[in-house]
Amino acid sequence: LISERDIESFDKICNATLTTFFTEYKDACRVSPNIFCHFAQGSSEKVYSSVPSYKALGKMLTETLTRYNEEKVQMNLVLFDEAMNHVCRINRVLELPRGNCMLVGVGGSGKQSLARLAAYISGCEVFQITITGSYSVNDLRESLKALYIRTGVKGVPTVFLFVDTQI
């Protein structure tokens, strides 16, 4: 659902299905915003539920971003509606068993920052390889070994953040 045309087509299909099979629930199913996440009731409770409004979601994410900035490296994010949607999507994937996703987009659009914020909300640490001029295959093996020990042996929930410039 990335274009207005896709959204309109999806809405037509949903309305037709709801009208045909779920007439009594049609209004309850068409709430706006139609966003679900694990932190809608607050980031301390992991209950998968709907977000009441963009205003409430913005407040929750701003508070979480403030806590992140106090504990980690400062991130200056503008949390507009689509950015908040993406944080919810990334968080939903990270909350799945063995959840993983590939974020694709123009460089500098905030993919890494939103992934870091979603990882923080999900209670995951972020692991990122730092490539230098002398980085070799053996260094990659050592980095992956450290990642595997952290996740497999110690059981630390981890997001492996790997960007295209590191290939």
Short mmCIF file of C-alpha atoms in Angstrom, two decimals:
data_model
loop_
_atom_site.label_atom_id
_atom_site.label_comp_id
_atom_site.label_asym_id
_atom_site.label_seq_id
_atom_site.Cartn_x
_atom_site.Cartn_y
_atom_site.Cartn_z
CA LEU A 1 0.00 0.00 0.00
CA ILE A 2 2.47 2.57 -1.16
CA SER A 3 0.41 4.66 -3.56
CA GLU A 4 -3.02 6.29 -3.43
CA ARG A 5 -4.19 3.90 -6.15
CA ASP A 6 -3.12 0.87 -4.08
CA ILE A 7 -4.86 2.24 -1.00
CA GLU A 8 -8.08 2.93 -2.93
CA SER A 9 -8.05 -0.58 -4.45
CA PHE A 10 -7.43 -2.14 -1.04
CA ASP A 11 -10.24 -0.07 0.52
CA LYS A 12 -12.68 -1.18 -2.21
CA ILE A 13 -11.81 -4.85 -1.67
CA CYS A 14 -12.05 -4.49 2.12
CA ASN A 15 -15.39 -2.70 1.94
CA ALA A 16 -16.82 -5.31 -0.42
CA THR A 17 -15.62 -8.17 1.81
CA LEU A 18 -16.85 -6.50 4.99
CA THR A 19 -20.24 -5.76 3.44
CA THR A 20 -20.61 -9.32 2.17
CA PHE A 21 -19.40 -11.30 5.17
CA PHE A 22 -19.14 -9.00 8.22
CA THR A 23 -21.96 -6.47 7.92
CA GLU A 24 -22.40 -6.02 11.67
CA TYR A 25 -18.65 -5.33 12.17
CA LYS A 26 -18.07 -3.10 9.15
CA ASP A 27 -17.83 0.19 11.09
CA ALA A 28 -15.62 -1.29 13.81
CA CYS A 29 -13.15 -2.57 11.20
CA ARG A 30 -12.74 0.74 9.38
CA VAL A 31 -11.10 2.82 12.10
CA SER A 32 -8.45 5.40 11.29
CA PRO A 33 -5.53 5.17 11.68
CA ASN A 34 -5.45 1.47 10.95
CA ILE A 35 -2.16 0.84 12.75
CA PHE A 36 -1.38 -1.99 15.11
CA CYS A 37 1.76 -2.39 17.19
CA HIS A 38 3.14 -3.92 20.38
CA PHE A 39 3.58 -0.62 22.19
CA ALA A 40 0.15 1.00 21.65
CA GLN A 41 -0.63 0.63 25.36
CA GLY A 42 2.78 2.01 26.33
CA SER A 43 6.26 0.72 25.59
CA SER A 44 6.46 -1.22 28.87
CA GLU A 45 3.50 -3.45 27.95
CA LYS A 46 3.88 -5.65 24.88
CA VAL A 47 0.24 -6.04 23.94
CA TYR A 48 -0.52 -6.11 20.21
CA SER A 49 -3.36 -3.64 19.75
CA SER A 50 -4.53 -0.75 17.64
CA VAL A 51 -3.18 2.77 17.94
CA PRO A 52 -5.93 5.19 19.01
CA SER A 53 -4.69 8.17 16.94
CA TYR A 54 -1.63 9.63 15.25
CA LYS A 55 -1.49 12.22 18.02
CA ALA A 56 -1.29 9.51 20.71
CA LEU A 57 1.24 7.53 18.68
CA GLY A 58 3.33 10.67 18.13
CA LYS A 59 3.34 11.39 21.85
CA MET A 60 4.37 7.81 22.67
CA LEU A 61 7.15 7.77 20.08
CA THR A 62 8.42 11.23 21.09
CA GLU A 63 8.68 10.09 24.71
CA THR A 64 10.45 6.91 23.62
CA LEU A 65 12.81 8.90 21.39
CA THR A 66 13.62 11.20 24.33
CA ARG A 67 14.50 8.16 26.48
CA TYR A 68 16.59 6.74 23.61
CA ASN A 69 18.48 10.03 23.26
CA GLU A 70 19.23 10.04 27.00
CA GLU A 71 20.62 6.48 26.92
CA LYS A 72 22.20 6.21 23.47
CA VAL A 73 23.65 8.42 20.74
CA GLN A 74 21.47 11.45 19.99
CA MET A 75 19.02 10.99 17.08
CA ASN A 76 17.16 13.99 15.72
CA LEU A 77 14.05 12.54 14.10
CA VAL A 78 10.98 14.23 12.73
CA LEU A 79 8.15 11.82 13.46
CA PHE A 80 5.63 12.56 10.72
CA ASP A 81 2.76 10.12 10.04
CA GLU A 82 4.59 7.89 7.53
CA ALA A 83 7.69 7.70 9.74
CA MET A 84 5.51 6.59 12.65
CA ASN A 85 3.86 3.98 10.39
CA HIS A 86 7.30 2.64 9.47
CA VAL A 87 8.40 2.40 13.12
CA CYS A 88 5.25 0.39 13.84
CA ARG A 89 5.89 -1.92 10.87
CA ILE A 90 9.53 -2.49 11.79
CA ASN A 91 8.56 -3.08 15.42
CA ARG A 92 5.90 -5.59 14.38
CA VAL A 93 8.49 -7.56 12.40
CA LEU A 94 11.04 -7.44 15.23
CA GLU A 95 8.48 -8.81 17.68
CA LEU A 96 7.98 -11.92 15.52
CA PRO A 97 10.06 -15.02 16.27
CA ARG A 98 13.17 -14.77 14.05
CA GLY A 99 11.66 -11.59 12.55
CA ASN A 100 13.75 -9.89 9.91
CA CYS A 101 13.19 -7.27 7.24
CA MET A 102 14.99 -5.44 4.49
CA LEU A 103 14.41 -1.70 4.38
CA VAL A 104 14.77 -0.26 0.90
CA GLY A 105 14.78 3.42 0.03
CA VAL A 106 16.76 6.48 -0.88
CA GLY A 107 19.88 7.11 1.20
CA GLY A 108 19.35 9.61 4.01
CA SER A 109 15.62 8.91 4.30
CA GLY A 110 15.88 7.66 7.89
CA LYS A 111 15.80 3.89 7.48
CA GLN A 112 18.64 3.30 9.96
CA SER A 113 17.26 5.76 12.50
CA LEU A 114 13.76 4.29 12.38
CA ALA A 115 15.21 0.77 12.64
CA ARG A 116 17.24 1.83 15.68
CA LEU A 117 14.18 3.35 17.33
CA ALA A 118 12.09 0.24 16.60
CA ALA A 119 14.89 -1.96 17.97
CA TYR A 120 14.99 0.14 21.14
CA ILE A 121 11.22 -0.21 21.56
CA SER A 122 11.50 -3.99 21.05
CA GLY A 123 14.29 -4.25 23.62
CA CYS A 124 16.91 -5.26 21.06
CA GLU A 125 20.52 -4.19 20.88
CA VAL A 126 21.81 -2.95 17.54
CA PHE A 127 24.87 -4.64 16.05
CA GLN A 128 26.53 -2.92 13.12
CA ILE A 129 29.82 -3.76 11.46
CA THR A 130 32.19 -0.82 11.08
CA ILE A 131 34.02 -1.12 7.77
CA THR A 132 37.49 0.41 7.54
CA GLY A 133 40.00 0.57 4.71
CA SER A 134 41.86 -2.44 6.09
CA TYR A 135 38.72 -4.51 6.83
CA SER A 136 39.27 -8.06 5.58
CA VAL A 137 37.37 -11.34 5.29
CA ASN A 138 38.93 -12.44 8.60
CA ASP A 139 37.61 -9.25 10.23
CA LEU A 140 34.15 -10.08 8.87
CA ARG A 141 34.39 -13.58 10.32
CA GLU A 142 35.40 -12.15 13.72
CA SER A 143 32.53 -9.64 13.62
CA LEU A 144 30.02 -12.36 12.74
CA LYS A 145 31.52 -14.63 15.42
CA ALA A 146 30.95 -11.89 18.01
CA LEU A 147 27.38 -11.46 16.74
CA TYR A 148 26.69 -15.20 16.93
CA ILE A 149 28.07 -15.43 20.46
CA ARG A 150 25.97 -12.46 21.54
CA THR A 151 22.75 -13.78 20.02
CA GLY A 152 23.15 -17.56 20.09
CA VAL A 153 25.13 -18.20 23.25
CA LYS A 154 24.14 -15.25 25.44
CA GLY A 155 20.62 -14.96 24.01
CA VAL A 156 20.70 -11.17 23.63
CA PRO A 157 17.92 -9.93 21.32
CA THR A 158 19.83 -8.18 18.55
CA VAL A 159 19.17 -6.27 15.36
CA PHE A 160 21.92 -6.75 12.79
CA LEU A 161 21.97 -3.46 10.90
CA PHE A 162 23.76 -3.86 7.59
CA VAL A 163 23.69 -1.11 4.98
CA ASP A 164 24.43 -1.25 1.25
CA THR A 165 27.63 0.77 1.57
CA GLN A 166 29.11 -2.06 3.64
CA ILE A 167 28.88 -4.60 0.82
#
